[in-house]
Amino acid sequence: MKEFRFCALCLILAALLSACGRQAAQDAPGAAAVPSPAAVPEAPAESTSTPSHTAPAEIGKAFDDLSFLNEEQRQAYEGAYKLNYTLYGMPDNLVWVDVSPRFTQQSDSEGVFVLTVGNYALYENPYTDFTNLMQSVFTTDFIRRLGPLYTEKFIDLDGHLAASCDSVLAYPMHDDLSRTVMDNCPDTYRLESVTDDTVVFALISHYDRNWASSFAPDDMDAYTIEYPIRLVRTADGWRVDEFHRENCHPGHSGLCHRRYRQPSLPPGCAGWTCLGHKHLHHHNGAGGRRLAVCTV
């Protein structure tokens, strides 16, 4: 019986010593617990925000193209460029603008004469086609600042668009602009500022003091004029809020119109200037389409 008690006591002591040893190992300094797989922190999720299109280092940089604009901004600026001759020159240019829907003037039954009311040429398009086009490109503030170039030049006549051919509603064309300088000194750009809602850049246009006699680059006496361009992000997307073009601007001389080349002159001839406009057709004595009369 004594031997049995002694053995039992030994077993109890051994169990106690084993338990103490495990506790000491857990409490020993420097002992590190290994986390379970579920406790390993997950990698941070990638940001879904779009980085700024233009790096700060590009501010003040000159560009040969519009690569500093994103696609929507570029479409807005190019849309304004398409409407350049329509807004600042003769409104007949609207029929050549590549937009949808296309703009078509009303004509007589034989398709020869453009129908007019007073000095206004009539269009097949509803007036809202034009206002929707303008609002898809420009801000409401820009359209308001156009003044008579918008409110008097383009009107709603019985639901249809009507456009005035009056030359007083056209900006003059810069004298020092010629085919030679346009071909050899294309526009460049300089980025001025960028925010989430605004992009401002300079349009750097080239002119030639010798425009009337320049037929080759060596003939030119070139200089530049800078024009500010501002794009604004609205609730409906990016729109043009300030716009200028190298050819038509207040203070220039001569009517702003596409410079048509007379077929009798040799290819490559430069130095066109617009002398004025004359009526080519009349409808019931009320006026009609006007085309540019150009010479060298």
PDB file of N, CA, C and O in Angstrom, residues 1 42 88 97 102 108 169 180 192 197 232-233 243 246 256 259 261 274 288:
ATOM      1  N   MET A   1       0.828  -1.186   0.000  1.00  0.00           N
ATOM      2  CA  MET A   1       0.000   0.000   0.000  1.00  0.00           C
ATOM      3  C   MET A   1       0.872   1.250   0.000  1.00  0.00           C
ATOM      4  O   MET A   1       0.585   2.219  -0.699  1.00  0.00           O
ATOM      5  N   GLU A  42      -4.585  42.054 -44.829  1.00  0.00           N
ATOM      6  CA  GLU A  42      -4.703  42.038 -46.278  1.00  0.00           C
ATOM      7  C   GLU A  42      -3.961  43.222 -46.888  1.00  0.00           C
ATOM      8  O   GLU A  42      -3.823  44.270 -46.278  1.00  0.00           O
ATOM      9  N   TYR A  88     -18.154  83.345 -86.277  1.00  0.00           N
ATOM     10  CA  TYR A  88     -17.428  84.590 -86.488  1.00  0.00           C
ATOM     11  C   TYR A  88     -17.396  85.026 -87.949  1.00  0.00           C
ATOM     12  O   TYR A  88     -17.036  86.162 -88.240  1.00  0.00           O
ATOM     13  N   VAL A  97     -20.307  72.047 -91.637  1.00  0.00           N
ATOM     14  CA  VAL A  97     -19.825  71.547 -90.352  1.00  0.00           C
ATOM     15  C   VAL A  97     -20.204  70.078 -90.209  1.00  0.00           C
ATOM     16  O   VAL A  97     -21.358  69.691 -90.406  1.00  0.00           O
ATOM     17  N   ARG A 102     -26.817  66.930 -89.649  1.00  0.00           N
ATOM     18  CA  ARG A 102     -26.248  67.925 -90.545  1.00  0.00           C
ATOM     19  C   ARG A 102     -27.250  69.038 -90.776  1.00  0.00           C
ATOM     20  O   ARG A 102     -28.472  68.843 -90.674  1.00  0.00           O
ATOM     21  N   ASP A 108     -35.615  76.247-103.300  1.00  0.00           N
ATOM     22  CA  ASP A 108     -36.830  76.201-104.103  1.00  0.00           C
ATOM     23  C   ASP A 108     -37.028  74.805-104.679  1.00  0.00           C
ATOM     24  O   ASP A 108     -36.229  73.895-104.444  1.00  0.00           O
ATOM     25  N   LEU A 169     -22.564  91.151 -88.846  1.00  0.00           N
ATOM     26  CA  LEU A 169     -22.580  90.095 -87.833  1.00  0.00           C
ATOM     27  C   LEU A 169     -21.455  89.091 -88.077  1.00  0.00           C
ATOM     28  O   LEU A 169     -21.558  87.917 -87.742  1.00  0.00           O
ATOM     29  N   THR A 180       0.740  80.293 -96.732  1.00  0.00           N
ATOM     30  CA  THR A 180       2.151  79.971 -96.519  1.00  0.00           C
ATOM     31  C   THR A 180       2.471  79.879 -95.032  1.00  0.00           C
ATOM     32  O   THR A 180       3.105  78.927 -94.576  1.00  0.00           O
ATOM     33  N   GLU A 192      -1.398  76.572 -69.235  1.00  0.00           N
ATOM     34  CA  GLU A 192      -1.269  77.615 -68.227  1.00  0.00           C
ATOM     35  C   GLU A 192      -1.670  77.146 -66.831  1.00  0.00           C
ATOM     36  O   GLU A 192      -0.996  77.440 -65.855  1.00  0.00           O
ATOM     37  N   ASP A 197     -11.704  71.206 -62.357  1.00  0.00           N
ATOM     38  CA  ASP A 197     -12.849  71.757 -63.077  1.00  0.00           C
ATOM     39  C   ASP A 197     -12.482  72.757 -64.182  1.00  0.00           C
ATOM     40  O   ASP A 197     -13.372  73.242 -64.880  1.00  0.00           O
ATOM     41  N   VAL A 232     -14.152  74.438 -69.096  1.00  0.00           N
ATOM     42  CA  VAL A 232     -14.761  74.327 -67.771  1.00  0.00           C
ATOM     43  C   VAL A 232     -15.579  73.046 -67.709  1.00  0.00           C
ATOM     44  O   VAL A 232     -16.299  72.707 -68.660  1.00  0.00           O
ATOM     45  N   ARG A 233     -15.469  72.337 -66.592  1.00  0.00           N
ATOM     46  CA  ARG A 233     -16.281  71.148 -66.400  1.00  0.00           C
ATOM     47  C   ARG A 233     -17.621  71.543 -65.789  1.00  0.00           C
ATOM     48  O   ARG A 233     -17.679  72.125 -64.703  1.00  0.00           O
ATOM     49  N   PHE A 243     -12.905  81.266 -75.981  1.00  0.00           N
ATOM     50  CA  PHE A 243     -12.430  80.706 -77.243  1.00  0.00           C
ATOM     51  C   PHE A 243     -11.992  81.820 -78.185  1.00  0.00           C
ATOM     52  O   PHE A 243     -12.628  82.871 -78.256  1.00  0.00           O
ATOM     53  N   GLU A 246      -7.182  82.041 -84.713  1.00  0.00           N
ATOM     54  CA  GLU A 246      -6.156  82.900 -85.285  1.00  0.00           C
ATOM     55  C   GLU A 246      -6.666  83.743 -86.438  1.00  0.00           C
ATOM     56  O   GLU A 246      -6.068  84.761 -86.783  1.00  0.00           O
ATOM     57  N   CYS A 256     -14.364  87.922 -92.236  1.00  0.00           N
ATOM     58  CA  CYS A 256     -13.883  86.589 -91.887  1.00  0.00           C
ATOM     59  C   CYS A 256     -14.712  85.544 -92.611  1.00  0.00           C
ATOM     60  O   CYS A 256     -15.893  85.371 -92.336  1.00  0.00           O
ATOM     61  N   ARG A 259     -11.402  81.316 -97.289  1.00  0.00           N
ATOM     62  CA  ARG A 259     -10.759  81.919 -98.451  1.00  0.00           C
ATOM     63  C   ARG A 259     -10.770  80.927 -99.598  1.00  0.00           C
ATOM     64  O   ARG A 259      -9.999  79.975 -99.628  1.00  0.00           O
ATOM     65  N   ARG A 261     -10.229  79.406-103.284  1.00  0.00           N
ATOM     66  CA  ARG A 261      -9.207  79.506-104.314  1.00  0.00           C
ATOM     67  C   ARG A 261      -9.867  79.534-105.687  1.00  0.00           C
ATOM     68  O   ARG A 261     -10.698  78.695-106.004  1.00  0.00           O
ATOM     69  N   CYS A 274      -9.761  88.293 -98.734  1.00  0.00           N
ATOM     70  CA  CYS A 274     -11.165  88.417 -99.076  1.00  0.00           C
ATOM     71  C   CYS A 274     -11.512  89.884 -99.318  1.00  0.00           C
ATOM     72  O   CYS A 274     -11.336  90.730 -98.435  1.00  0.00           O
ATOM     73  N   GLY A 288     -30.181  86.512-101.248  1.00  0.00           N
ATOM     74  CA  GLY A 288     -29.880  85.098-101.436  1.00  0.00           C
ATOM     75  C   GLY A 288     -28.517  84.749-100.893  1.00  0.00           C
ATOM     76  O   GLY A 288     -27.952  85.458-100.065  1.00  0.00           O
TER      77      GLY A 288
END
